[in-house]
Coordinates of N, CA and C in Angstrom, one line a residue:
X1 N -45.2 7.7 94.6 CA -45.1 6.5 93.9 C -44.5 5.4 94.8
X2 N -45.1 4.3 94.8 CA -44.5 3.2 95.6 C -43.4 2.5 94.9
X3 N -42.3 2.2 95.6 CA -41.2 1.5 95.1 C -41.4 0.0 95.1
X4 N -40.8 -0.6 94.2 CA -40.8 -2.1 94.2 C -39.4 -2.6 94.1
X5 N -39.1 -3.8 94.5 CA -37.8 -4.4 94.5 C -37.6 -5.1 93.2
X6 N -36.3 -5.3 92.8 CA -35.9 -6.0 91.6 C -34.7 -6.8 92.0
X7 N -34.8 -8.1 91.8 CA -33.6 -9.0 92.1 C -32.9 -9.4 90.8
X8 N -31.6 -9.2 90.8 CA -30.9 -9.6 89.6 C -29.6 -10.4 90.0
X9 N -29.1 -11.2 89.1 CA -27.9 -11.9 89.4 C -26.8 -11.3 88.6
X10 N -25.7 -11.1 89.3 CA -24.4 -10.6 88.6 C -23.2 -11.4 89.3
X11 N -22.1 -11.3 88.6 CA -20.9 -11.9 89.1 C -20.5 -11.2 90.3
X12 N -20.0 -11.9 91.3 CA -19.5 -11.2 92.6 C -18.5 -10.1 92.3
X13 N -17.6 -10.3 91.4 CA -16.6 -9.3 91.1 C -17.2 -8.0 90.5
X14 N -18.2 -8.2 89.7 CA -18.9 -7.1 89.1 C -19.6 -6.3 90.1
X15 N -20.3 -7.0 91.0 CA -21.1 -6.3 92.0 C -20.1 -5.6 93.0
X16 N -19.1 -6.2 93.4 CA -18.1 -5.6 94.3 C -17.5 -4.3 93.7
X17 N -17.1 -4.4 92.4 CA -16.5 -3.2 91.8 C -17.5 -2.1 91.6
X18 N -18.8 -2.5 91.3 CA -19.8 -1.5 91.2 C -20.1 -0.8 92.5
X19 N -20.3 -1.6 93.5 CA -20.6 -1.0 94.9 C -19.4 -0.1 95.3
X20 N -18.2 -0.6 95.1 CA -17.0 0.2 95.5 C -17.0 1.6 94.7
X21 N -17.3 1.5 93.4 CA -17.3 2.8 92.6 C -18.4 3.7 93.1
X22 N -19.5 3.2 93.4 CA -20.6 4.0 93.9 C -20.2 4.7 95.2
X23 N -19.6 3.9 96.1 CA -19.2 4.5 97.4 C -18.1 5.6 97.2
X24 N -17.2 5.3 96.3 CA -16.2 6.3 96.0 C -16.8 7.6 95.5
X25 N -17.8 7.5 94.7 CA -18.5 8.7 94.2 C -19.6 9.2 95.1
X26 N -19.8 8.5 96.2 CA -20.8 8.8 97.2 C -22.2 9.0 96.6
X27 N -22.5 8.0 95.8 CA -23.8 7.9 95.1 C -24.4 6.5 95.5
X28 N -25.6 6.4 95.9 CA -26.2 5.1 96.2 C -26.3 4.3 95.0
X29 N -26.0 3.0 95.1 CA -26.0 2.1 94.0 C -27.3 2.0 93.3
X30 N -28.4 2.1 94.1 CA -29.7 2.0 93.6 C -30.0 3.2 92.7
X31 N -29.5 4.4 93.1 CA -29.7 5.6 92.3 C -29.0 5.5 90.9
X32 N -27.8 4.9 90.9 CA -27.1 4.7 89.6 C -27.8 3.7 88.7
X33 N -28.3 2.7 89.3 CA -29.1 1.7 88.5 C -30.4 2.3 88.0
X34 N -31.1 3.1 88.8 CA -32.3 3.7 88.3 C -32.0 4.7 87.1
X35 N -30.9 5.4 87.3 CA -30.5 6.3 86.2 C -30.1 5.6 84.9
X36 N -29.4 4.5 85.1 CA -29.1 3.6 83.9 C -30.3 3.1 83.2
X37 N -31.3 2.7 84.0 CA -32.5 2.1 83.5 C -33.3 3.2 82.7
X38 N -33.4 4.4 83.2 CA -34.1 5.5 82.5 C -33.3 5.8 81.2
X39 N -32.0 5.9 81.3 CA -31.2 6.2 80.1 C -31.4 5.1 79.0
X40 N -31.4 3.9 79.5 CA -31.5 2.8 78.6 C -32.9 2.8 77.9
X41 N -33.9 3.1 78.6 CA -35.3 3.1 78.1 C -35.4 4.3 77.1
X42 N -34.8 5.4 77.4 CA -34.9 6.6 76.5 C -34.2 6.2 75.2
X43 N -33.0 5.6 75.3 CA -32.3 5.2 74.1 C -33.0 4.2 73.3
X44 N -33.5 3.2 74.0 CA -34.2 2.1 73.3 C -35.5 2.6 72.6
X45 N -36.2 3.5 73.3 CA -37.4 4.1 72.6 C -37.1 4.9 71.4
X46 N -36.0 5.7 71.5 CA -35.6 6.5 70.4 C -35.1 5.7 69.2
X47 N -34.4 4.6 69.5 CA -33.9 3.7 68.5 C -35.1 3.0 67.8
X48 N -36.1 2.6 68.6 CA -37.3 2.0 68.1 C -38.1 2.9 67.2
X49 N -38.2 4.2 67.6 CA -38.9 5.1 66.8 C -38.1 5.4 65.5
X50 N -36.8 5.4 65.5 CA -36.0 5.6 64.3 C -36.2 4.4 63.4
X51 N -36.2 3.2 63.9 CA -36.4 2.0 63.1 C -37.7 2.0 62.4
X52 N -38.7 2.5 63.2 CA -40.1 2.5 62.6 C -40.1 3.5 61.4
X53 N -39.5 4.7 61.6 CA -39.4 5.7 60.6 C -38.7 5.1 59.3
X54 N -37.6 4.4 59.6 CA -36.8 3.8 58.5 C -37.6 2.8 57.7
X55 N -38.4 2.0 58.4 CA -39.1 0.9 57.7 C -40.5 1.3 57.3
X56 N -40.9 2.5 57.6 CA -42.3 2.9 57.2 C -42.3 3.1 55.6
X57 N -43.4 2.7 55.0 CA -43.4 2.9 53.6 C -43.4 4.4 53.2
X58 N -42.8 4.7 52.2 CA -42.7 6.1 51.8 C -43.7 6.3 50.6
X59 N -44.2 7.5 50.5 CA -45.1 7.8 49.4 C -44.3 8.1 48.2
X60 N -44.7 7.5 47.1 CA -43.9 7.8 45.8 C -44.1 9.2 45.4
X61 N -43.0 9.8 45.1 CA -43.1 11.2 44.6 C -43.5 11.2 43.1
X62 N -44.3 12.2 42.7 CA -44.7 12.3 41.3 C -43.4 12.4 40.5
X63 N -43.4 11.8 39.3 CA -42.3 11.9 38.4 C -42.5 12.8 37.2
X64 N -43.7 13.5 37.2 CA -44.0 14.4 36.2 C -44.4 15.7 36.8
X65 N -44.3 16.8 36.0 CA -44.6 18.1 36.5 C -46.1 18.3 36.9
X66 N -47.0 17.5 36.2 CA -48.4 17.6 36.5 C -48.8 16.7 37.8
X67 N -47.8 16.1 38.4 CA -48.1 15.4 39.7 C -48.5 13.9 39.5
X68 N -48.4 13.4 38.2 CA -48.8 12.1 38.0 C -47.6 11.1 38.1
X69 N -47.8 9.9 38.0 CA -46.8 8.9 38.1 C -46.7 8.1 36.8
X70 N -46.8 8.8 35.7 CA -46.7 8.2 34.4 C -45.3 7.7 34.1
X71 N -45.2 6.6 33.3 CA -43.9 6.1 33.0 C -43.5 6.4 31.6

C-alpha cells in the first residue's frame, strides 16, 4: 500500500511534548498517530452503529396471546 502525507496544524508546545514523549518511548510519532487514527475510527464506527440501533424503529410486540395488536 502506498503511503500518503497529511499536514496538520498544532500548537508548538503540543507538538514538542508529543515528539518528546514518543522519543522517550522509542516509538515513531507517525506510528502513534496512525494507531490513534485507527482507534478513533473503530470507536467512531462502533458508536455510529450503536446510534443507528438505538434510533431504528422497533417492531411492536403483540399485546395479546393470539399475536394481535388489539386494544
